[in-house]
Amino acid sequence: MKTHVWVQVVIRIDEHYQDLLIGLLVLTGFTGFVQEEKFLQCTMPKQKWNTAFKIKFEALITKFKKEFPSLDLSYSHKLIHEENWNKKWESQTGIVEATPHIIIKPSWKKLPIRHAKKLVLHIDPKMSFGTGHHETTRLSLSLIERFLEQHMKILDFGTGTGVLGIACIKLGAQSVFAVDNDPWAIENTKENVKRNAVQKRMIVRLGSISCIPRRNFDLIIANIDFRTIIRFITTLASRTRKEGIIILSGILTNDMPVLLKLFAKNALIPIELVNENEWTSVALRRM
Ligand code: SAH
């Protein structure tokens, strides 16, 4: 078994500000988050915790403090080993009722009898994003339930744990092409794909926008951040068939006006918006 070493940063921050900070930290390279009332634990592979990263991280924290001067925010960091990490996840990650019909279940939890008739996604998160604890994953799943059709060929851009792609296959999609530029996410997605026995219909690739095949997808899902959406929306639109659908998540509601202009430029018409707390997800039809 490979042993990975991680850096865990514990940030003392009130729970009301945690999602906002997670939205920014996902961009920097942290891959795992655990939220508690007064603390946010963020984790990343040790080799990513270099001088350049630390400068970026400190600048981000300083900016956040400036924006919210009354906030009591401090942090410390330590190294952890994979075994400890997994044990910690096991004690903290529970079953998530992601939508009224979809349950996300880690392998160390038993399925309560009341969920027996629901669609169960078997997801062990390890270091990747996509446990269903975050609003953006749940909002994506609710839009997938609404727009998924059986014949669809799907692209899951920024797959994380593989949760959204796996949900699509289990809801009956024909195929999923899942991409992530984080090697840990890809390793984790591959494990989850096997766990859910969907490997015949789900292809998993390490990479970014350039590894997406040119074929036209019926549905593209991307639960990524604002800046990545801005960067890649034109390419994602070009990979969607005419009348096809793009589901975008990871958007802070305040950022929507900027994006709506960009969607219009790319012939993408919003057909449904859903939100929870400060997060919005949108389904767009490509004209
Ligand atoms: N789809 C999952 C995970 C979302 S987190 C869910 O909905 O819960 C966003 C994921 O996008 C992360 O795993 C991150 O590694 C990946 N990502 C961010 N920028 C990317 C890029 N440019 N190319 C590919 N993947 C990217």
Coordinates of C-alpha atoms and ligand atoms in Angstrom, one line a residue:
M1 CA 0.0 0.0 0.0
K2 CA 1.2 3.5 -0.9
T3 CA 1.6 5.8 2.1
H4 CA 0.9 9.5 1.4
V5 CA 1.8 12.3 3.7
W6 CA -0.6 15.3 3.8
V7 CA -0.5 18.8 5.3
Q8 CA -3.5 19.6 7.4
V9 CA -4.2 23.3 8.0
V10 CA -6.7 24.0 10.8
I11 CA -8.3 27.4 10.4
R12 CA -10.1 28.9 13.3
I13 CA -13.1 30.6 11.7
D14 CA -16.8 30.9 12.5
E15 CA -19.0 28.4 10.6
H16 CA -21.0 31.2 8.8
Y17 CA -17.9 32.2 6.8
Q18 CA -16.5 28.7 6.2
D19 CA -18.3 28.0 2.8
L20 CA -17.1 31.3 1.4
L21 CA -13.5 30.5 2.4
I22 CA -13.8 26.9 1.0
G23 CA -14.9 28.4 -2.3
L24 CA -11.6 30.3 -2.5
L25 CA -9.4 27.6 -1.0
V26 CA -10.6 25.0 -3.5
L27 CA -8.9 27.1 -6.2
T28 CA -5.5 27.0 -4.4
G29 CA -5.1 23.2 -4.3
F30 CA -6.6 22.0 -1.1
T31 CA -8.5 18.9 -1.8
G32 CA -10.2 17.9 1.5
F33 CA -12.3 20.0 3.9
V34 CA -13.9 19.1 7.2
Q35 CA -16.2 21.7 8.8
E36 CA -16.7 22.1 12.5
E37 CA -18.5 24.9 14.4
K38 CA -15.5 27.1 15.0
F39 CA -12.8 25.3 12.8
L40 CA -12.2 24.4 9.2
Q41 CA -9.7 21.7 8.5
C42 CA -8.2 21.8 5.0
T43 CA -5.9 19.2 3.7
M44 CA -3.5 18.8 0.7
P45 CA -0.7 16.4 -0.4
K46 CA 2.5 17.5 1.3
Q47 CA 4.4 18.0 -2.0
K48 CA 1.9 20.8 -2.9
W49 CA 2.7 22.7 0.3
N50 CA 5.7 24.6 -1.1
T51 CA 6.9 28.2 -0.7
A52 CA 4.9 29.5 -3.7
F53 CA 1.8 27.9 -2.3
K54 CA 2.4 29.3 1.2
I55 CA 2.7 32.8 -0.2
K56 CA -0.5 32.4 -2.2
F57 CA -2.3 31.0 0.9
E58 CA -1.2 33.8 3.2
A59 CA -2.2 36.5 0.7
L60 CA -5.6 34.9 0.4
I61 CA -6.1 34.8 4.2
T62 CA -4.9 38.4 4.5
K63 CA -7.4 39.5 1.9
F64 CA -10.2 37.6 3.5
K65 CA -9.4 39.2 6.9
K66 CA -9.4 42.7 5.3
E67 CA -12.9 42.0 3.8
F68 CA -14.2 40.8 7.2
P69 CA -12.2 42.8 9.7
S70 CA -14.3 41.8 12.7
L71 CA -13.6 38.1 12.0
D72 CA -11.5 36.1 14.5
L73 CA -9.3 34.1 12.0
S74 CA -6.1 32.3 12.7
Y75 CA -4.5 29.0 11.5
S76 CA -1.9 26.4 12.2
H77 CA -0.7 23.4 10.2
K78 CA 0.7 19.9 10.8
L79 CA 1.7 16.8 8.8
I80 CA -0.5 13.7 8.9
H81 CA -0.1 10.2 7.4
E82 CA -2.7 8.5 5.2
E83 CA -3.8 6.0 7.8
N84 CA -4.6 8.7 10.3
W85 CA -6.4 10.7 7.7
N86 CA -8.6 7.8 6.6
K87 CA -9.5 7.0 10.2
K88 CA -10.5 10.6 10.7
W89 CA -12.7 10.6 7.6
E90 CA -14.3 7.4 8.8
S91 CA -15.3 9.0 12.1
Q92 CA -16.5 12.3 10.6
T93 CA -18.0 11.5 7.2
G94 CA -21.5 10.2 7.5
I95 CA -24.4 9.4 5.1
V96 CA -25.7 12.4 3.2
E97 CA -29.3 12.7 1.9
A98 CA -28.2 14.6 -1.1
T99 CA -31.6 15.0 -2.7
P100 CA -35.0 13.4 -1.6
H101 CA -34.1 10.4 -3.9
I102 CA -30.3 10.2 -3.7
I103 CA -28.1 9.0 -0.7
I104 CA -24.3 9.3 -0.6
K105 CA -22.9 6.5 1.6
P106 CA -19.3 5.9 2.7
S107 CA -18.4 2.2 2.9
W108 CA -18.0 2.3 6.7
K109 CA -21.6 3.3 7.3
K110 CA -24.6 0.9 7.2
L111 CA -27.6 2.0 5.1
P112 CA -30.5 2.8 7.4
I113 CA -33.6 0.8 6.5
R114 CA -35.5 4.1 5.7
H115 CA -33.2 4.7 2.7
A116 CA -33.6 1.2 1.3
K117 CA -35.6 2.3 -1.8
K118 CA -33.3 5.3 -2.6
L119 CA -30.5 5.5 -5.2
V120 CA -27.3 4.9 -3.2
L121 CA -24.0 6.3 -4.4
H122 CA -21.1 4.5 -2.6
I123 CA -18.5 7.2 -2.2
D124 CA -15.4 7.0 0.0
P125 CA -13.9 10.5 -0.3
K126 CA -10.4 10.1 1.0
M127 CA -8.8 13.4 -0.1
S128 CA -11.2 14.5 -2.8
F129 CA -14.0 17.0 -2.9
G130 CA -17.5 15.4 -3.5
T131 CA -18.9 13.9 -0.4
G132 CA -22.3 15.6 -0.7
H133 CA -21.6 17.6 2.4
H134 CA -21.2 20.7 0.3
E135 CA -24.1 22.6 -1.2
T136 CA -22.6 22.7 -4.7
T137 CA -22.5 18.9 -5.0
R138 CA -26.1 18.6 -3.8
L139 CA -27.3 21.4 -6.1
S140 CA -25.6 19.7 -9.0
L141 CA -27.3 16.4 -8.2
S142 CA -30.7 18.0 -8.1
L143 CA -30.2 19.5 -11.5
I144 CA -28.9 16.2 -12.9
E145 CA -32.0 14.4 -11.6
R146 CA -34.1 17.1 -13.4
F147 CA -32.3 17.0 -16.8
L148 CA -30.7 13.6 -17.2
E149 CA -32.1 11.4 -20.0
Q150 CA -31.3 7.7 -20.6
H151 CA -29.5 8.1 -24.0
M152 CA -27.2 10.8 -22.8
K153 CA -23.4 11.0 -23.3
I154 CA -22.0 13.0 -20.5
L155 CA -18.9 15.0 -19.6
D156 CA -18.1 15.4 -15.8
F157 CA -15.5 18.1 -15.7
G158 CA -13.8 18.3 -12.3
T159 CA -15.0 14.9 -11.1
G160 CA -13.5 15.0 -7.6
T161 CA -14.7 11.8 -6.0
G162 CA -16.5 10.9 -9.2
V163 CA -19.8 11.5 -7.4
L164 CA -21.7 13.3 -10.2
G165 CA -20.6 11.0 -13.0
I166 CA -21.4 7.9 -11.0
A167 CA -24.9 9.4 -10.2
C168 CA -25.5 9.9 -14.0
I169 CA -24.7 6.3 -14.8
K170 CA -26.8 5.0 -12.0
L171 CA -29.7 7.2 -13.2
G172 CA -29.4 5.5 -16.6
A173 CA -27.0 7.7 -18.7
Q174 CA -25.3 5.9 -21.6
S175 CA -21.7 7.0 -20.8
V176 CA -19.7 9.4 -18.7
F177 CA -16.3 10.9 -19.5
A178 CA -14.8 12.1 -16.2
V179 CA -11.8 14.5 -16.0
D180 CA -9.9 16.0 -13.1
N181 CA -6.5 17.7 -13.0
D182 CA -5.8 16.4 -9.5
P183 CA -4.1 12.9 -9.5
W184 CA -5.5 12.1 -6.0
A185 CA -9.0 12.8 -7.3
I186 CA -8.5 10.5 -10.2
E187 CA -7.1 7.7 -8.0
N188 CA -10.1 8.2 -5.7
T189 CA -12.7 8.4 -8.6
K190 CA -11.3 5.1 -10.1
E191 CA -11.9 3.4 -6.7
N192 CA -15.4 4.8 -6.4
V193 CA -16.2 3.8 -10.0
K194 CA -15.3 0.2 -9.1
R195 CA -17.2 0.4 -5.8
N196 CA -20.3 1.3 -7.7
A197 CA -19.7 -1.2 -10.6
V198 CA -20.1 1.5 -13.3
Q199 CA -16.6 1.0 -14.9
K200 CA -18.1 -0.3 -18.2
R201 CA -19.8 3.1 -18.8
M202 CA -17.5 5.6 -17.1
I203 CA -14.1 6.7 -18.5
V204 CA -11.8 8.5 -16.0
R205 CA -8.9 10.7 -17.2
L206 CA -6.3 12.8 -15.5
G207 CA -6.0 16.2 -17.2
S208 CA -7.8 19.4 -17.9
I209 CA -9.8 20.9 -20.8
S210 CA -7.3 19.7 -23.4
C211 CA -8.0 16.0 -22.7
I212 CA -11.7 16.3 -23.5
P213 CA -12.6 14.6 -26.7
R214 CA -14.0 16.7 -29.5
R215 CA -17.3 14.7 -29.7
N216 CA -20.5 16.5 -28.9
F217 CA -21.8 15.8 -25.4
D218 CA -25.5 15.8 -24.6
L219 CA -24.9 17.0 -21.0
I220 CA -21.8 18.6 -19.4
I221 CA -21.6 19.0 -15.7
A222 CA -18.9 21.2 -14.0
N223 CA -18.9 21.9 -10.3
I224 CA -15.9 24.1 -10.4
D225 CA -15.1 27.6 -9.4
F226 CA -16.0 31.0 -10.9
R227 CA -12.6 31.7 -12.4
T228 CA -12.4 28.2 -14.0
I229 CA -15.9 28.6 -15.4
I230 CA -14.9 32.0 -17.0
R231 CA -11.7 30.4 -18.4
F232 CA -13.4 27.4 -20.0
I233 CA -17.0 28.2 -20.7
T234 CA -16.4 28.8 -24.5
T235 CA -14.7 25.4 -24.9
L236 CA -17.3 23.7 -22.8
A237 CA -20.1 25.3 -24.9
S238 CA -18.3 24.1 -28.1
R239 CA -18.2 20.5 -26.7
T240 CA -22.0 20.5 -26.1
R241 CA -24.3 19.4 -28.9
K242 CA -27.0 21.9 -30.2
E243 CA -29.9 21.8 -27.7
G244 CA -27.6 20.0 -25.2
I245 CA -27.4 21.0 -21.6
I246 CA -24.6 22.4 -19.4
I247 CA -25.0 22.2 -15.6
L248 CA -22.6 24.6 -13.7
S249 CA -22.2 24.7 -10.0
G250 CA -19.6 26.2 -7.6
I251 CA -21.0 29.7 -8.2
L252 CA -21.5 32.2 -5.4
T253 CA -24.8 33.9 -6.1
N254 CA -23.1 37.3 -6.1
D255 CA -21.1 36.2 -9.1
M256 CA -24.1 35.3 -11.2
P257 CA -24.6 38.6 -13.0
V258 CA -21.1 38.5 -14.6
L259 CA -21.6 34.9 -15.7
L260 CA -25.1 35.5 -17.2
K261 CA -23.5 38.0 -19.6
L262 CA -20.8 35.4 -20.5
F263 CA -23.5 32.7 -21.1
A264 CA -25.4 35.0 -23.5
K265 CA -22.2 35.5 -25.5
N266 CA -21.8 31.8 -25.8
A267 CA -25.4 31.1 -26.9
L268 CA -26.2 29.5 -23.6
I269 CA -29.7 30.1 -22.3
P270 CA -30.4 29.6 -18.5
I271 CA -33.3 27.2 -18.1
E272 CA -33.2 26.5 -14.4
L273 CA -31.5 28.1 -11.4
V274 CA -31.3 26.5 -7.9
N275 CA -29.7 27.8 -4.8
E276 CA -28.8 26.9 -1.2
N277 CA -27.3 29.4 1.2
E278 CA -24.9 31.6 -0.8
W279 CA -24.4 29.1 -3.7
T280 CA -26.2 28.9 -7.0
S281 CA -26.2 26.2 -9.7
V282 CA -27.5 26.8 -13.2
A283 CA -28.7 24.6 -16.1
L284 CA -28.1 26.1 -19.5
R285 CA -29.3 25.1 -22.9
R286 CA -27.0 25.5 -25.9
M287 CA -28.8 27.2 -28.8
Ligands
SAH1 N1 -17.6 17.0 -9.0 C1 -17.4 16.9 -7.6 C2 -16.1 17.7 -7.2 C3 -16.1 19.2 -7.4 S1 -14.7 20.0 -6.8 C4 -18.6 17.5 -6.9 O1 -19.5 18.0 -7.5 O2 -18.6 17.3 -5.6 C5 -13.9 20.6 -8.2 C6 -13.0 19.6 -8.8 O3 -12.5 20.2 -10.0 C7 -11.7 19.3 -8.0 O4 -11.6 17.9 -7.8 C8 -10.6 19.9 -8.8 O5 -9.4 19.1 -8.7 C9 -11.1 19.9 -10.2 N2 -10.6 20.9 -11.1 C10 -10.4 22.2 -10.8 N3 -9.9 22.9 -11.8 C11 -9.7 22.0 -12.8 C12 -9.3 22.0 -14.2 N4 -8.8 23.1 -14.7 N5 -9.3 20.8 -14.9 C13 -9.7 19.7 -14.4 N6 -10.2 19.6 -13.1 C14 -10.2 20.7 -12.4

